[in-house]
PDB file of C-alpha atoms in Angstrom:
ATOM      1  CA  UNK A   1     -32.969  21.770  -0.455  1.00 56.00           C
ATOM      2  CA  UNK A   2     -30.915  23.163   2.113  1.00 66.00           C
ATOM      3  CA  UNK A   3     -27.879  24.951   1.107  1.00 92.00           C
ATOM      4  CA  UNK A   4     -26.177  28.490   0.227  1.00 95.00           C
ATOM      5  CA  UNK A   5     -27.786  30.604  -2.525  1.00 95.00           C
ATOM      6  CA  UNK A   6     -25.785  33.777  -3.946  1.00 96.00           C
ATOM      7  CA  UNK A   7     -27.812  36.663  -6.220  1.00 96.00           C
ATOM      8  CA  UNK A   8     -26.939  37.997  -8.904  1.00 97.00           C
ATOM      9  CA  UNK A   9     -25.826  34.791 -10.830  1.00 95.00           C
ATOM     10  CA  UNK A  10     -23.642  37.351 -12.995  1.00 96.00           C
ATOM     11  CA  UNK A  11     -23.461  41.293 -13.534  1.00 97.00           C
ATOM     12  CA  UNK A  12     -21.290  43.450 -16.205  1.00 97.00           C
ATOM     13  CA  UNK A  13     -20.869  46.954 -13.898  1.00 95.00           C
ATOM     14  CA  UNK A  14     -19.525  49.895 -14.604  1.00 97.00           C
ATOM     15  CA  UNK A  15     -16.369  51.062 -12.989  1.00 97.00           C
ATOM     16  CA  UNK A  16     -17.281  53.730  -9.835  1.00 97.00           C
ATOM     17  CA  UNK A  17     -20.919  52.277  -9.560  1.00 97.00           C
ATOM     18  CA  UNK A  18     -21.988  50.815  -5.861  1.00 97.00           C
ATOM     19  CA  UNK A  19     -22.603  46.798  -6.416  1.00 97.00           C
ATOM     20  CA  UNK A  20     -23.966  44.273  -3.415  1.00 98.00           C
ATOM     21  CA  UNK A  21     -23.655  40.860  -3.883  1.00 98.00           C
ATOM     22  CA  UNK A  22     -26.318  39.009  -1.623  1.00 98.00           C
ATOM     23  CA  UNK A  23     -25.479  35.478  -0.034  1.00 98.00           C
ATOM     24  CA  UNK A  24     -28.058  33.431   2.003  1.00 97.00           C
ATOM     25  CA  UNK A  25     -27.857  30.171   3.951  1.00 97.00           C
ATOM     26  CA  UNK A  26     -30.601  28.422   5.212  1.00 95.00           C
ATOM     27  CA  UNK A  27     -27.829  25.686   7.170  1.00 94.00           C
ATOM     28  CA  UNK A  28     -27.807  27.652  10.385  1.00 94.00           C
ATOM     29  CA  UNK A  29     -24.385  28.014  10.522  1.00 94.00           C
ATOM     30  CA  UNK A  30     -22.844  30.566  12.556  1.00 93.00           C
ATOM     31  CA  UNK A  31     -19.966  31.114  10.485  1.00 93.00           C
ATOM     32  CA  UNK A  32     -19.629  32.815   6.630  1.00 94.00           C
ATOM     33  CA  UNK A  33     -17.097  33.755   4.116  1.00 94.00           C
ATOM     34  CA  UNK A  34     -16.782  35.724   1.154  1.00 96.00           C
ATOM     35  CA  UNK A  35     -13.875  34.575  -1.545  1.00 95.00           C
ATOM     36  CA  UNK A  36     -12.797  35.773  -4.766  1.00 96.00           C
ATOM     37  CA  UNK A  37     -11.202  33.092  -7.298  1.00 94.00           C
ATOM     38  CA  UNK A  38      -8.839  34.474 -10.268  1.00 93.00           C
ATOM     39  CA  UNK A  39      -7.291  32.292 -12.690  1.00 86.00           C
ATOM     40  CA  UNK A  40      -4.278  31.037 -11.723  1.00 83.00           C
ATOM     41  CA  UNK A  41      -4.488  31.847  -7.838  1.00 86.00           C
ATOM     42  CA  UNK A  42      -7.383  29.734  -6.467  1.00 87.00           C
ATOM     43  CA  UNK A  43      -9.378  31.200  -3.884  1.00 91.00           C
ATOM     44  CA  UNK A  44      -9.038  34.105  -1.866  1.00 92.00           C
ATOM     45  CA  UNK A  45     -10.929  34.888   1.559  1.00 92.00           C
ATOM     46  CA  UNK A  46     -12.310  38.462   1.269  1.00 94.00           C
ATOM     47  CA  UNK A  47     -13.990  39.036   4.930  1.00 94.00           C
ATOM     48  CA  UNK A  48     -15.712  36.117   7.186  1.00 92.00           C
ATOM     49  CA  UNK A  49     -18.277  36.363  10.221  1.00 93.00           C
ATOM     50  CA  UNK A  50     -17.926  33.771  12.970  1.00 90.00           C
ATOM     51  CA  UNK A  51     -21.134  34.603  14.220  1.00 92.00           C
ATOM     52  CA  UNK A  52     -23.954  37.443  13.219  1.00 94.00           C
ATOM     53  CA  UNK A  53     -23.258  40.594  14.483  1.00 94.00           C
ATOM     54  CA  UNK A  54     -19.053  40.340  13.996  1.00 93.00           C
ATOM     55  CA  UNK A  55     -16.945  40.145  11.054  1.00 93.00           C
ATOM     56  CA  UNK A  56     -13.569  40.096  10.459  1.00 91.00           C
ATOM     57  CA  UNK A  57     -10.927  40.898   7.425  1.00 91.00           C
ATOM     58  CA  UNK A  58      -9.392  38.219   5.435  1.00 89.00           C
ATOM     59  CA  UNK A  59      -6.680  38.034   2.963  1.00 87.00           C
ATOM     60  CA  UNK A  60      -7.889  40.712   0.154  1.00 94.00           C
ATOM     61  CA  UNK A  61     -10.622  43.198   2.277  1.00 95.00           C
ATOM     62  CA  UNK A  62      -9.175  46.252   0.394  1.00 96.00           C
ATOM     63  CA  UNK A  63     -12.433  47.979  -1.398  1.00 97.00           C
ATOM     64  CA  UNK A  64     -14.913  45.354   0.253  1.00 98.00           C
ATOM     65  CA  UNK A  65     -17.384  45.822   2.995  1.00 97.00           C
ATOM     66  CA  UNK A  66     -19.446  43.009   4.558  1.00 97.00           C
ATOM     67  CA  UNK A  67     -22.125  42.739   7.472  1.00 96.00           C
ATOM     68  CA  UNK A  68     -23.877  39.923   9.074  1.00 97.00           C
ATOM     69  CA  UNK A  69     -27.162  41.427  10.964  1.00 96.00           C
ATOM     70  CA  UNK A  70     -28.268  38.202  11.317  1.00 96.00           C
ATOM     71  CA  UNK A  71     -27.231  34.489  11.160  1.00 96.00           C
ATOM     72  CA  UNK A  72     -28.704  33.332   7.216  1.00 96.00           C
ATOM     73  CA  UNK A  73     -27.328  36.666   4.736  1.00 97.00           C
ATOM     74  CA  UNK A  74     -23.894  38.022   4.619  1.00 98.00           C
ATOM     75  CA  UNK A  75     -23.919  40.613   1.996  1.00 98.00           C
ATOM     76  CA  UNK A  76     -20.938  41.434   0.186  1.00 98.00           C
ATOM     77  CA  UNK A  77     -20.459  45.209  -1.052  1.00 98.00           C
ATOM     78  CA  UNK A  78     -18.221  46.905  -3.605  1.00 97.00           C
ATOM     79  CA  UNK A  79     -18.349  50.640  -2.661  1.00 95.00           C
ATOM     80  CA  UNK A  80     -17.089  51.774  -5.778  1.00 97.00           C
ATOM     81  CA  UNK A  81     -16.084  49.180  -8.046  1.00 97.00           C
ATOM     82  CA  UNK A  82     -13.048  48.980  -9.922  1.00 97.00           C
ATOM     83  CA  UNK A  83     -11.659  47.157 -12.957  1.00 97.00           C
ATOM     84  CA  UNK A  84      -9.639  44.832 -10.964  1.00 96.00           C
ATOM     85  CA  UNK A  85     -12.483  43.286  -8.979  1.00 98.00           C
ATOM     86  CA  UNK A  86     -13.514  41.441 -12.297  1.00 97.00           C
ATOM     87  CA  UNK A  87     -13.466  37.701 -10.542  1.00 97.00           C
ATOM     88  CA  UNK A  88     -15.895  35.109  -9.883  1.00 95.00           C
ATOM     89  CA  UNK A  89     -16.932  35.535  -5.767  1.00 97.00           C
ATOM     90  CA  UNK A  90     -18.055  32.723  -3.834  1.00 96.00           C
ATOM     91  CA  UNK A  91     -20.074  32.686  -0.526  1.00 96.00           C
ATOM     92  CA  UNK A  92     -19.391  29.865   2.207  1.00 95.00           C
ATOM     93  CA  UNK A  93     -20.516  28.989   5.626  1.00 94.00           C
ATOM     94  CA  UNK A  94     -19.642  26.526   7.813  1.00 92.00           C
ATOM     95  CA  UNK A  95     -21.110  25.491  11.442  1.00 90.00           C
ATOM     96  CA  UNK A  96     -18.325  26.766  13.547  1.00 84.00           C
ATOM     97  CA  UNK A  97     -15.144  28.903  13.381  1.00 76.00           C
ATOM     98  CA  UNK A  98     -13.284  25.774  13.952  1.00 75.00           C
ATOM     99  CA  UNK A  99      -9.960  24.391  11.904  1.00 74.00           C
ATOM    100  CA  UNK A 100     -12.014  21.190  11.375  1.00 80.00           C
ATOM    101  CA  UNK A 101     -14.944  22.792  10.199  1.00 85.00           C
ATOM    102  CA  UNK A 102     -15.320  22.106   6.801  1.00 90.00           C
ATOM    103  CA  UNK A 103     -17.020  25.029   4.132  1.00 92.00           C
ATOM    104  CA  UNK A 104     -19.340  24.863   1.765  1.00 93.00           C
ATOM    105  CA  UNK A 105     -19.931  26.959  -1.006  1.00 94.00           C
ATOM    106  CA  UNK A 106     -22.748  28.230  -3.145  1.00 94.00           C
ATOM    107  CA  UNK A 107     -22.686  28.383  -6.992  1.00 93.00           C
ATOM    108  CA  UNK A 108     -20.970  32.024  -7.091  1.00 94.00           C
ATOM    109  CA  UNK A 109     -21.498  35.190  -8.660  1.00 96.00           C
ATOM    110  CA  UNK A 110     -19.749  36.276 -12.023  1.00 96.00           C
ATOM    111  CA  UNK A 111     -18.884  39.730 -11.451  1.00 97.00           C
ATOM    112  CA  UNK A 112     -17.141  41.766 -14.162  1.00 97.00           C
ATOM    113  CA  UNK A 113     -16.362  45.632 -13.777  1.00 97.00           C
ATOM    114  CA  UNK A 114     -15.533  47.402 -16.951  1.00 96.00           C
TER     115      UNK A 114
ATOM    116  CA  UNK B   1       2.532  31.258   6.970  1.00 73.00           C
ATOM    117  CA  UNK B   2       0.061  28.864   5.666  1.00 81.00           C
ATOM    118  CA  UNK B   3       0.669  27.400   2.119  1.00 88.00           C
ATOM    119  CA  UNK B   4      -0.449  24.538  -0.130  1.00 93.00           C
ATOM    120  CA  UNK B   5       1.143  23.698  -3.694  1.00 95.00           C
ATOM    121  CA  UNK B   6      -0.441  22.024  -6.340  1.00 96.00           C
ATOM    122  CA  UNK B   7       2.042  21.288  -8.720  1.00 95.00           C
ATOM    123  CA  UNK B   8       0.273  20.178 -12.132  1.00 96.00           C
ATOM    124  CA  UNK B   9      -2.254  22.802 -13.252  1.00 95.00           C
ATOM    125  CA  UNK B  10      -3.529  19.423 -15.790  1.00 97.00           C
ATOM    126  CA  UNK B  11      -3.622  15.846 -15.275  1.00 98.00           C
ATOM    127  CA  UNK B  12      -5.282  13.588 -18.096  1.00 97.00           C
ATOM    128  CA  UNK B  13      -5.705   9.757 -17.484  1.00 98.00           C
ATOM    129  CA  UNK B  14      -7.453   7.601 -19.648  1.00 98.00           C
ATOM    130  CA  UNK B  15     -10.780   6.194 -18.137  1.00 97.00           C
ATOM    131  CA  UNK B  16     -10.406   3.238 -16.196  1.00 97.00           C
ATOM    132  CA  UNK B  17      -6.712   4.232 -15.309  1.00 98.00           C
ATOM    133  CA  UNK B  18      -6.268   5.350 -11.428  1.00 97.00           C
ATOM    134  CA  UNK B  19      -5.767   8.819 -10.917  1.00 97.00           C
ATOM    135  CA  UNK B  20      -3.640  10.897  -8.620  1.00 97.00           C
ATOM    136  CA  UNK B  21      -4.052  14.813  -8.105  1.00 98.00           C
ATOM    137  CA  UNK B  22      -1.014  16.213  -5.885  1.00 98.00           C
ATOM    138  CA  UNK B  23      -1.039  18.364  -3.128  1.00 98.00           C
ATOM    139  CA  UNK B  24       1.657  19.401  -0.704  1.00 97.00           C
ATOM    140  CA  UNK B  25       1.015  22.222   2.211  1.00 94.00           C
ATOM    141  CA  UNK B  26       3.173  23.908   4.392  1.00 91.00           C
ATOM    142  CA  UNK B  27       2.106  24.907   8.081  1.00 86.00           C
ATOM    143  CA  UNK B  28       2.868  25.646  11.426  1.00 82.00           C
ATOM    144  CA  UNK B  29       1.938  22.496  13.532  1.00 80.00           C
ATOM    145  CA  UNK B  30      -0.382  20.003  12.533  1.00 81.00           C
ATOM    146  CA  UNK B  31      -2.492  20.594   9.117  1.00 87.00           C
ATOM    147  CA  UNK B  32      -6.269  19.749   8.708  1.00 91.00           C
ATOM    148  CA  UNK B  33      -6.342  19.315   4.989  1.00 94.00           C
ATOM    149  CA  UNK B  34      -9.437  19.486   2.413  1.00 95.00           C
ATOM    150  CA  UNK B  35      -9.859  18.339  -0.900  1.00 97.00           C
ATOM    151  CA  UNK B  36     -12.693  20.167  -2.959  1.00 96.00           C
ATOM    152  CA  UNK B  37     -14.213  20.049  -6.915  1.00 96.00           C
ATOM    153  CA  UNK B  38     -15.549  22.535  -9.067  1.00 94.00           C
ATOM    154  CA  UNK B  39     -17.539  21.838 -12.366  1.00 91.00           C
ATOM    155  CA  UNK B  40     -17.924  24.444 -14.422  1.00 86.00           C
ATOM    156  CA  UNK B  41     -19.508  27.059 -13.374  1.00 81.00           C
ATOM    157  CA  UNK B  42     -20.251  25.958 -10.400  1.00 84.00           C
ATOM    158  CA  UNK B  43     -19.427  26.388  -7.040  1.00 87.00           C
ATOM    159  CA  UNK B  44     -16.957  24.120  -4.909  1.00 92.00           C
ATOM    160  CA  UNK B  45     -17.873  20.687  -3.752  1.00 94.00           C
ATOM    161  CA  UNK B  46     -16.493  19.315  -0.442  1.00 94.00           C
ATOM    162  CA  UNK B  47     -15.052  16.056  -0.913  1.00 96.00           C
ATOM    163  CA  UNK B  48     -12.917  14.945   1.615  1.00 96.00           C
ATOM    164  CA  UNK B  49     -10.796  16.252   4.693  1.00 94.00           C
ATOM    165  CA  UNK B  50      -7.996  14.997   7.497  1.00 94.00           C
ATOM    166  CA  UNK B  51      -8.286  16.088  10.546  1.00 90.00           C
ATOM    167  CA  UNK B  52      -6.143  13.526  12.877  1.00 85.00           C
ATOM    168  CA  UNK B  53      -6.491   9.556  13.162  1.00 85.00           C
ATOM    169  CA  UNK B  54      -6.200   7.540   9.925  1.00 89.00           C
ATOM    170  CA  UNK B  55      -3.422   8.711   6.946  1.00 93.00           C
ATOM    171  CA  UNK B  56      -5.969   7.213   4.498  1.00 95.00           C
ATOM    172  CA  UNK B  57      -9.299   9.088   4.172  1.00 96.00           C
ATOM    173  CA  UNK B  58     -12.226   8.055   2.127  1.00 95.00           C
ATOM    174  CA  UNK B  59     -14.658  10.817   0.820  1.00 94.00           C
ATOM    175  CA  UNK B  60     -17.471  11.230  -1.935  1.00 91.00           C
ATOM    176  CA  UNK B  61     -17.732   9.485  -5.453  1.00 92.00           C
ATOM    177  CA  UNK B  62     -15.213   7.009  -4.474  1.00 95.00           C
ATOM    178  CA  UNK B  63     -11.926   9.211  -3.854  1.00 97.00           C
ATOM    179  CA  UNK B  64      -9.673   8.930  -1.208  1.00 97.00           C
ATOM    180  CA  UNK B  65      -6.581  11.162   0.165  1.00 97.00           C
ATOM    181  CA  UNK B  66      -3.447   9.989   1.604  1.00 96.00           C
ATOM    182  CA  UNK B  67      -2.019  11.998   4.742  1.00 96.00           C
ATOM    183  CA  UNK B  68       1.516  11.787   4.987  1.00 95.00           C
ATOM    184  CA  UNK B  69       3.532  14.001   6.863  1.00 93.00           C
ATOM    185  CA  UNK B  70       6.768  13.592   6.472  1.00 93.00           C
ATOM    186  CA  UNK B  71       6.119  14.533   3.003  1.00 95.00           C
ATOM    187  CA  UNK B  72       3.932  17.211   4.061  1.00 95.00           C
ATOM    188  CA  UNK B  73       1.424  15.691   1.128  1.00 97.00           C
ATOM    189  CA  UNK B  74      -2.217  15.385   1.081  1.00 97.00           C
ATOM    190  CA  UNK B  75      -2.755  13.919  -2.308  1.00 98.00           C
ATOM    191  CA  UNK B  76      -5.624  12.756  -3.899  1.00 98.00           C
ATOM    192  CA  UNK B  77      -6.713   9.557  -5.627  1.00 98.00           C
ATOM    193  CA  UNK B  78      -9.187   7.181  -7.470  1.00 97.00           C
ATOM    194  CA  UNK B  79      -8.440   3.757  -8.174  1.00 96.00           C
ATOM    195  CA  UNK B  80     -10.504   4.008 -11.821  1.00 97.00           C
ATOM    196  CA  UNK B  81     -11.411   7.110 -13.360  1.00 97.00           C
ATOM    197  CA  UNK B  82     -15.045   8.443 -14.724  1.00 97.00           C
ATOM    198  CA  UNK B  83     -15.284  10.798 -17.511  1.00 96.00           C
ATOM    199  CA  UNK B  84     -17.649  12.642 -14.659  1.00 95.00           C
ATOM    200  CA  UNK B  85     -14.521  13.177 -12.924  1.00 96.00           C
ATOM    201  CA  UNK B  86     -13.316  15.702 -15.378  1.00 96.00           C
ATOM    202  CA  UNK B  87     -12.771  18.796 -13.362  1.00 96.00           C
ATOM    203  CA  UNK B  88     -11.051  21.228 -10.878  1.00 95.00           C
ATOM    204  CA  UNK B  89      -9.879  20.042  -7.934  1.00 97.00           C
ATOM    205  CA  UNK B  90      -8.544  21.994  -5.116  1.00 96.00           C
ATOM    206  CA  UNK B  91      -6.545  20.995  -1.895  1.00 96.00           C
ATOM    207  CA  UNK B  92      -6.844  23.416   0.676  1.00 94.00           C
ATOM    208  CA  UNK B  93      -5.695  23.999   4.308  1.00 91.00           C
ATOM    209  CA  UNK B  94      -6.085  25.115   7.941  1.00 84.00           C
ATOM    210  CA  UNK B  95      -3.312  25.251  10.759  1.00 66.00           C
ATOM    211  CA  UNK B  96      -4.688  24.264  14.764  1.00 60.00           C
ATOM    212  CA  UNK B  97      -5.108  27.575  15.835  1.00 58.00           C
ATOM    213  CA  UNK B  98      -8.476  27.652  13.899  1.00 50.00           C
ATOM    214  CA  UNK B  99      -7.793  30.843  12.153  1.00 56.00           C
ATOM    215  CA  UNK B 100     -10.716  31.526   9.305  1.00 63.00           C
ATOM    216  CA  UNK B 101      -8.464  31.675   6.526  1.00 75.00           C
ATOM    217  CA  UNK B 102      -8.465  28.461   4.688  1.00 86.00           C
ATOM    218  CA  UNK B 103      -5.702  28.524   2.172  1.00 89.00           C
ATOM    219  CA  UNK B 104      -6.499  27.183  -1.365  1.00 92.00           C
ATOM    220  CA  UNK B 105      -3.991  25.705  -3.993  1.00 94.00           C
ATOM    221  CA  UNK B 106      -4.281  27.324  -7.673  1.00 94.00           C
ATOM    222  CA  UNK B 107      -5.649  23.679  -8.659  1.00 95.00           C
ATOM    223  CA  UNK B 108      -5.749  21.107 -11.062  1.00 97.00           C
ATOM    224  CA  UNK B 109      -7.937  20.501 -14.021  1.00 96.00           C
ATOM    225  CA  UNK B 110      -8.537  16.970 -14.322  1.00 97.00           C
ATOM    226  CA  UNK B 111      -9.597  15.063 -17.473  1.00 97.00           C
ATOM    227  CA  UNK B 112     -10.325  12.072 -17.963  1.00 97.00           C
ATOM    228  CA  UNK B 113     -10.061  10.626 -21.712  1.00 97.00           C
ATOM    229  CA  UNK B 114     -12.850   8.229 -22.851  1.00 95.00           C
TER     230      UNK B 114
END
């Protein structure tokens, strides 16, 4: 079934220690995003790549890195992961860049840093 | 700056009953507008967008969204509720310059009461 599949499901890390979440879609799409949801404030867009080979920061990039070497995985990493990047993270892709473009999601990663 | 409200963090309506989930956005221009649902833990599930044309638009499991601009609303409705309905819904947004960001409310857990 075609779609967006995110690995680990859920990880308990310990604060300082290097974490990569791993995101693959199998779509085609050119475009992918990385958001974090917190209770209370929906979802927030970490980084995005309109296309492999480019990325670009989004609303929260502090203490994220991303890269997109090719068009299906967009890894997320936490160089050194702190407390406050306990959240549940989400990868999406959509087909273009595009305002109409609508984003779909896969089932997320529960990541909590202690 | 690009904004959407949802004001009720909880709607219940009995099953049977129609239900309405509000959304309101704020942004420059004209708005393309998404509604999405999350079970738990699970990732989000498009359900319906506007992008221009009709003010009434028909998505998945039988909801529909109602564009109206002067209000700057995009809320969403079902004329009889499921208990398989229960969950959280979120209303997000884009402006026309096709920026990545799309802009998520907090949203609204919906239940529906056998």
């Amino acid at each position: 079934i075609a779609g967006i599949t995110q690995a680990p499901t859920s990880q308990i890390l310990a604060a300082g220690r290097r974490m990569t979440l791993r995101c693959t879609q199998d779509m085609r799409h050119n475009a992918m995003y990385w958001y974090r949801q917190d209770l209370g404030l929906g979802l927030r867009l970490i980084h995005y790549s309109n296309t492999a080979g480019t990325t670009g920061k989004g609303e929260v990039p502090d203490g994220y890195s991303v890269s997109r070497a090719n068009t299906d995985d967009f890894p997320l990493t936490l160089a050194s992961a702190v407390p406050s990047q306990t959240s549940v993270y989400f990868c999406a892709s959509s087909k273009g860049q595009g305002g109409t473009d609508t984003q779909y999601f896969g089932p997320g990663t529960r990541l909590t840093v202690l | 700056a690009q904004s959407v409200a949802q004001p009720e963090d909880q709607v219940n309506v009995a099953e049977g009953n129609p239900l309405t989930v509000k959304c309101t956005y704020s942004v420059s221009g004209n708005p393309y507008l998404f509604w999405y649902v999350q079970y738990p833990n699970r990732g989000l599930q498009f359900l319906l967008k506007y992008i221009t044309g009709d003010n009434l638009v028909k998505g998945s499991y039988g909801f529909e969204a109602e564009f109206n601009k002067s209000q700057t609303s995009f809320h969403l409705k079902k004329p009889s509720a499921l208990v398989s309905d229960s969950a959280l819904y979120f209303c997000a947004v884009r402006d026309q310059t096709g920026a990545n960001n799309l802009f998520f409310g907090t949203g609204t857990r919906l239940t529906v009461i056998p």
